[in-house]
Short mmCIF file of C-alpha atoms in Angstrom, two decimals:
data_model
loop_
_atom_site.label_atom_id
_atom_site.label_comp_id
_atom_site.label_asym_id
_atom_site.label_seq_id
_atom_site.Cartn_x
_atom_site.Cartn_y
_atom_site.Cartn_z
CA UNK A 1 21.61 54.94 -8.47
CA UNK A 2 20.11 55.11 -4.95
CA UNK A 3 21.83 57.30 -2.41
CA UNK A 4 23.74 55.47 0.27
CA UNK A 5 22.29 56.07 3.72
CA UNK A 6 24.66 57.75 6.13
CA UNK A 7 24.67 57.28 9.87
CA UNK A 8 24.55 60.05 12.47
CA UNK A 9 27.56 62.37 12.44
CA UNK A 10 29.46 63.34 15.55
CA UNK A 11 27.77 66.46 16.90
CA UNK A 12 30.08 69.34 17.71
CA UNK A 13 29.65 70.12 21.39
CA UNK A 14 32.23 69.90 24.21
CA UNK A 15 32.98 66.35 25.35
CA UNK A 16 34.93 64.82 28.20
CA UNK A 17 38.53 64.08 27.16
CA UNK A 18 38.23 60.35 27.76
CA UNK A 19 35.07 59.64 25.80
CA UNK A 20 31.82 60.70 24.18
CA UNK A 21 30.10 62.03 27.32
CA UNK A 22 29.39 65.76 27.15
CA UNK A 23 31.20 67.94 29.67
CA UNK A 24 29.38 68.45 32.96
CA UNK A 25 29.73 72.22 32.69
CA UNK A 26 27.10 72.31 29.94
CA UNK A 27 24.45 71.34 32.47
CA UNK A 28 24.72 73.31 35.73
CA UNK A 29 22.06 72.86 38.41
CA UNK A 30 19.40 75.52 38.23
CA UNK A 31 20.34 78.36 40.55
CA UNK A 32 18.45 79.75 42.34
CA UNK A 33 16.23 76.65 42.53
CA UNK A 34 12.86 76.56 40.79
CA UNK A 35 10.08 78.07 42.87
CA UNK A 36 8.08 75.49 44.82
CA UNK A 37 4.82 76.79 43.36
CA UNK A 38 6.13 76.27 39.82
CA UNK A 39 7.09 72.71 40.69
CA UNK A 40 3.64 72.06 42.16
CA UNK A 41 1.99 73.47 39.02
CA UNK A 42 4.13 71.17 36.87
CA UNK A 43 3.15 68.18 39.02
CA UNK A 44 -0.54 69.07 38.73
CA UNK A 45 -0.26 69.54 34.96
CA UNK A 46 1.46 66.15 34.62
CA UNK A 47 -1.21 64.38 36.66
CA UNK A 48 -3.99 66.11 34.73
CA UNK A 49 -2.53 64.88 31.46
CA UNK A 50 -1.87 61.29 32.51
CA UNK A 51 -5.47 60.66 33.66
CA UNK A 52 -6.87 61.65 30.25
CA UNK A 53 -7.13 59.58 27.09
CA UNK A 54 -5.76 60.55 23.68
CA UNK A 55 -8.91 62.56 22.97
CA UNK A 56 -8.27 64.70 26.04
CA UNK A 57 -11.18 63.17 27.96
CA UNK A 58 -10.95 61.85 31.51
CA UNK A 59 -10.46 58.09 31.57
CA UNK A 60 -13.45 56.27 33.01
CA UNK A 61 -12.68 54.55 36.30
CA UNK A 62 -14.99 52.84 38.82
CA UNK A 63 -15.94 55.12 41.72
CA UNK A 64 -18.74 53.36 43.62
CA UNK A 65 -18.81 50.03 45.50
CA UNK A 66 -21.14 48.51 42.89
CA UNK A 67 -18.87 49.57 40.02
CA UNK A 68 -15.79 48.32 41.84
CA UNK A 69 -17.29 44.91 42.59
CA UNK A 70 -18.66 44.50 39.06
CA UNK A 71 -15.18 45.23 37.72
CA UNK A 72 -13.69 42.74 40.17
CA UNK A 73 -16.05 39.99 38.98
CA UNK A 74 -15.36 40.88 35.35
CA UNK A 75 -11.63 40.75 36.03
CA UNK A 76 -11.89 37.38 37.81
CA UNK A 77 -13.97 35.93 34.99
CA UNK A 78 -11.80 37.15 32.12
CA UNK A 79 -8.27 36.95 33.51
CA UNK A 80 -8.20 33.97 35.84
CA UNK A 81 -6.05 30.98 34.95
CA UNK A 82 -8.07 27.72 34.73
CA UNK A 83 -5.56 25.78 36.85
CA UNK A 84 -3.84 28.17 39.24
CA UNK A 85 -6.77 30.50 40.01
CA UNK A 86 -9.36 27.90 41.18
CA UNK A 87 -6.72 26.35 43.43
CA UNK A 88 -5.79 29.76 44.86
CA UNK A 89 -9.31 31.13 45.45
CA UNK A 90 -10.53 27.87 47.00
CA UNK A 91 -8.34 28.69 49.99
CA UNK A 92 -10.10 32.00 50.53
CA UNK A 93 -13.41 33.40 51.63
CA UNK A 94 -15.12 35.75 49.19
CA UNK A 95 -14.54 38.82 51.37
CA UNK A 96 -10.81 38.08 51.40
CA UNK A 97 -10.70 37.72 47.62
CA UNK A 98 -11.83 41.30 47.04
CA UNK A 99 -8.84 42.76 48.81
CA UNK A 100 -6.37 40.40 47.18
CA UNK A 101 -7.70 40.84 43.65
CA UNK A 102 -9.35 44.26 43.33
CA UNK A 103 -6.80 46.24 45.34
CA UNK A 104 -3.82 44.72 43.53
CA UNK A 105 -5.55 45.22 40.18
CA UNK A 106 -6.13 48.90 40.95
CA UNK A 107 -2.49 49.22 41.98
CA UNK A 108 -1.48 47.74 38.64
CA UNK A 109 -3.61 50.27 36.76
CA UNK A 110 -2.18 53.13 38.81
CA UNK A 111 1.36 51.91 38.12
CA UNK A 112 0.71 52.16 34.40
CA UNK A 113 -0.69 55.68 34.83
CA UNK A 114 2.19 56.82 37.03
CA UNK A 115 4.64 55.71 34.36
CA UNK A 116 3.02 58.22 32.01
CA UNK A 117 2.98 60.81 34.81
CA UNK A 118 6.78 60.80 35.05
CA UNK A 119 7.06 61.42 31.32
CA UNK A 120 4.82 64.47 31.53
CA UNK A 121 6.38 65.64 34.80
CA UNK A 122 9.85 66.03 33.31
CA UNK A 123 8.37 67.77 30.27
CA UNK A 124 6.38 70.22 32.41
CA UNK A 125 9.36 70.96 34.66
CA UNK A 126 11.58 71.60 31.64
CA UNK A 127 8.88 73.86 30.20
CA UNK A 128 9.44 76.23 33.14
CA UNK A 129 12.95 76.87 31.81
CA UNK A 130 13.16 76.36 28.06
CA UNK A 131 11.21 76.13 24.85
CA UNK A 132 9.88 72.60 25.00
CA UNK A 133 7.67 70.51 22.71
CA UNK A 134 5.97 67.13 22.93
CA UNK A 135 7.65 64.63 20.64
CA UNK A 136 5.79 62.54 18.09
CA UNK A 137 5.57 59.64 20.57
CA UNK A 138 4.31 59.56 24.14
CA UNK A 139 7.23 60.16 26.47
CA UNK A 140 9.31 62.04 23.89
CA UNK A 141 10.48 65.58 24.57
CA UNK A 142 12.18 68.07 22.27
CA UNK A 143 13.81 71.10 23.90
CA UNK A 144 16.25 73.87 23.04
CA UNK A 145 18.46 74.41 26.08
CA UNK A 146 21.09 76.99 26.92
CA UNK A 147 24.60 75.71 27.63
CA UNK A 148 27.09 77.88 29.57
CA UNK A 149 30.40 78.20 27.73
CA UNK A 150 28.86 76.91 24.52
CA UNK A 151 26.87 79.73 22.96
CA UNK A 152 25.16 77.66 20.29
CA UNK A 153 23.16 75.73 22.88
CA UNK A 154 21.80 72.24 22.28
CA UNK A 155 18.66 70.70 20.84
CA UNK A 156 17.68 67.82 23.12
CA UNK A 157 15.74 64.84 21.81
CA UNK A 158 14.70 62.94 24.92
CA UNK A 159 12.73 59.78 25.59
CA UNK A 160 11.57 59.57 29.21
CA UNK A 161 11.09 56.20 30.88
CA UNK A 162 9.72 55.45 34.33
CA UNK A 163 12.52 53.09 35.32
CA UNK A 164 15.71 51.55 34.06
CA UNK A 165 13.87 48.24 33.64
CA UNK A 166 11.48 49.86 31.15
CA UNK A 167 14.26 50.17 28.60
CA UNK A 168 17.11 47.74 28.86
CA UNK A 169 19.13 45.28 26.84
CA UNK A 170 18.34 45.42 23.15
CA UNK A 171 15.46 47.89 23.68
CA UNK A 172 17.71 50.83 24.46
CA UNK A 173 19.46 50.51 21.10
CA UNK A 174 16.11 50.80 19.34
CA UNK A 175 15.11 53.87 21.37
CA UNK A 176 18.42 55.58 20.59
CA UNK A 177 18.18 54.85 16.86
CA UNK A 178 14.66 56.25 16.78
CA UNK A 179 15.71 59.46 18.54
CA UNK A 180 18.62 59.98 16.15
CA UNK A 181 16.37 59.39 13.16
CA UNK A 182 14.07 62.15 14.40
CA UNK A 183 17.07 64.47 14.79
CA UNK A 184 18.42 63.60 11.32
CA UNK A 185 15.06 64.37 9.72
CA UNK A 186 14.86 67.82 11.33
CA UNK A 187 15.22 70.37 8.53
CA UNK A 188 15.40 73.52 10.64
CA UNK A 189 18.08 72.47 13.09
CA UNK A 190 20.29 75.46 13.88
CA UNK A 191 22.35 73.97 16.73
CA UNK A 192 23.98 70.65 17.57
CA UNK A 193 21.67 68.00 18.99
CA UNK A 194 22.04 65.52 21.79
CA UNK A 195 19.78 62.49 22.28
CA UNK A 196 18.86 61.47 25.82
CA UNK A 197 17.25 58.43 27.38
CA UNK A 198 15.98 59.84 30.65
CA UNK A 199 14.94 57.63 33.58
CA UNK A 200 12.70 59.12 36.28
CA UNK A 201 13.05 56.66 39.18
CA UNK A 202 16.19 55.22 40.79
CA UNK A 203 17.25 51.64 40.02
CA UNK A 204 17.03 49.43 43.15
CA UNK A 205 15.98 52.49 45.16
CA UNK A 206 19.38 54.17 45.03
CA UNK A 207 19.52 57.81 43.91
CA UNK A 208 22.95 58.63 42.55
CA UNK A 209 24.64 62.00 42.74
CA UNK A 210 24.85 64.67 40.04
CA UNK A 211 27.13 62.46 37.97
CA UNK A 212 24.16 60.24 37.10
CA UNK A 213 24.90 60.39 33.35
CA UNK A 214 26.51 57.87 31.02
CA UNK A 215 27.02 56.80 27.43
CA UNK A 216 25.31 53.45 26.97
CA UNK A 217 27.30 50.70 25.25
CA UNK A 218 26.43 47.31 23.80
CA UNK A 219 27.92 44.01 24.95
CA UNK A 220 31.03 44.62 22.86
CA UNK A 221 31.68 47.89 24.69
CA UNK A 222 30.76 50.04 21.69
CA UNK A 223 28.54 53.08 22.21
CA UNK A 224 25.04 52.69 20.78
CA UNK A 225 25.39 56.24 19.51
CA UNK A 226 27.98 58.99 19.17
CA UNK A 227 25.44 61.53 20.39
CA UNK A 228 23.22 59.87 22.98
CA UNK A 229 23.41 59.78 26.77
CA UNK A 230 21.57 58.13 29.64
CA UNK A 231 20.37 60.60 32.30
CA UNK A 232 19.24 59.17 35.63
CA UNK A 233 17.03 60.85 38.26
CA UNK A 234 20.03 61.85 40.36
CA UNK A 235 20.95 64.23 37.55
CA UNK A 236 17.69 65.15 35.79
CA UNK A 237 15.72 66.67 38.65
CA UNK A 238 18.56 68.70 40.23
CA UNK A 239 19.59 69.91 36.76
CA UNK A 240 16.11 70.99 35.71
CA UNK A 241 14.87 72.34 39.06
CA UNK A 242 17.92 72.95 41.24
CA UNK A 243 16.32 70.76 43.91
CA UNK A 244 17.13 67.28 45.13
CA UNK A 245 15.29 64.39 43.48
CA UNK A 246 13.63 63.28 46.71
CA UNK A 247 12.10 66.75 47.11
CA UNK A 248 10.27 66.33 43.81
CA UNK A 249 9.01 62.88 44.82
CA UNK A 250 7.72 64.24 48.15
CA UNK A 251 5.81 67.04 46.46
CA UNK A 252 4.22 64.55 44.07
CA UNK A 253 3.23 62.28 46.99
CA UNK A 254 1.39 65.22 48.57
CA UNK A 255 -0.71 65.66 45.41
CA UNK A 256 -1.21 62.16 44.04
CA UNK A 257 -4.39 61.50 46.05
CA UNK A 258 -6.17 64.24 44.08
CA UNK A 259 -5.68 62.30 40.84
CA UNK A 260 -5.07 58.61 41.61
CA UNK A 261 -7.15 57.78 44.70
CA UNK A 262 -7.37 54.16 45.81
CA UNK A 263 -11.14 53.69 45.65
CA UNK A 264 -10.75 49.97 46.42
CA UNK A 265 -9.29 50.91 49.82
CA UNK A 266 -11.83 53.64 50.47
CA UNK A 267 -14.73 51.19 50.05
CA UNK A 268 -12.90 48.07 51.18
CA UNK A 269 -15.48 46.89 53.76
CA UNK A 270 -18.53 47.64 51.64
CA UNK A 271 -17.02 46.00 48.58
CA UNK A 272 -15.90 42.88 50.44
CA UNK A 273 -19.43 42.24 51.70
CA UNK A 274 -20.97 43.08 48.33
CA UNK A 275 -18.63 40.69 46.51
CA UNK A 276 -19.58 37.92 48.92
CA UNK A 277 -23.27 38.50 48.14
CA UNK A 278 -22.62 38.55 44.39
CA UNK A 279 -20.58 35.34 44.49
CA UNK A 280 -23.18 33.67 46.67
CA UNK A 281 -25.84 34.65 44.11
CA UNK A 282 -23.67 33.13 41.38
CA UNK A 283 -23.50 29.88 43.34
CA UNK A 284 -19.74 29.99 43.81
CA UNK A 285 -19.57 29.58 47.60
CA UNK A 286 -19.46 26.59 49.88
CA UNK A 287 -21.61 26.51 53.00
CA UNK A 288 -18.72 27.77 55.12
CA UNK A 289 -18.23 30.85 52.90
CA UNK A 290 -15.16 29.62 51.05
CA UNK A 291 -15.02 29.59 47.25
CA UNK A 292 -15.86 26.32 45.58
CA UNK A 293 -13.01 25.22 43.33
CA UNK A 294 -15.04 23.31 40.74
CA UNK A 295 -17.77 25.94 40.44
CA UNK A 296 -15.21 28.73 40.09
CA UNK A 297 -13.54 26.81 37.25
CA UNK A 298 -16.89 26.53 35.46
CA UNK A 299 -17.49 30.24 36.09
CA UNK A 300 -14.24 31.38 34.45
CA UNK A 301 -14.41 28.87 31.58
CA UNK A 302 -17.92 30.05 30.74
CA UNK A 303 -16.65 33.62 31.01
CA UNK A 304 -13.87 32.93 28.53
CA UNK A 305 -16.37 31.31 26.16
CA UNK A 306 -18.63 34.38 26.38
CA UNK A 307 -15.67 36.68 25.75
CA UNK A 308 -14.63 34.70 22.67
CA UNK A 309 -18.17 34.84 21.26
CA UNK A 310 -18.22 38.63 21.62
CA UNK A 311 -15.01 38.89 19.59
#
């Protein structure tokens, strides 16, 4: 007879009297605050990791005007919509199109990278204080933390997300179940565990105070888990570093250019003129320098046909 699967048991650590949320006293702000140099090293380490691929190699990105323009043309050919895009570009000159397409596309790529950066940033900051490990999935952190007044301490199974929008609705239930499954399968667990969905940026631009923790519930008001909490940026960064959240953001801003430069802005003038020449050579321009709607449609349809043949 097969064994009946059992759900997660209530972990024995101090809770608030009116619910499942752990008591605030378990997580005092770091005092004295983490040294600024240690924070900067953690920021650098996080950036260095997020710009590498899974093999540990630097991701290839365009760095010259020619590479940037070739990528722009490739992007226009492969990702343009056959109805909306010809209508849109026909209202532009080629030199205007570069800034509207290439710059926004680079911003999109950087946004994806910065999402991974936040995951590594929290891990690296925590590593300055506790024994911390990468989880089995990107963005997962496992850490053994000390808890004042509770000598056993806690094992934290955390999934870090860039924003609240990244994990919402039904998704958060799946994340929590996955974290608890990892905890249940741990054979060498010597302390109670707590699962955490950590969010690194403030929803709607508002950073809450140190009470930025909660137990997430479904639409029926039932907790997704007996042992999982949501930690927002108003709590995470002051707890881990002893410094205000905005201080961490400011330090990261001062260092981001070393890792995620906007090459499309650096070579904006050169690339705009080069794109015009390339599009003129492709026969996509009208005599007044605007983009021909019909020719652009043929250009992207042919591009999609070429792409399909390669597959």
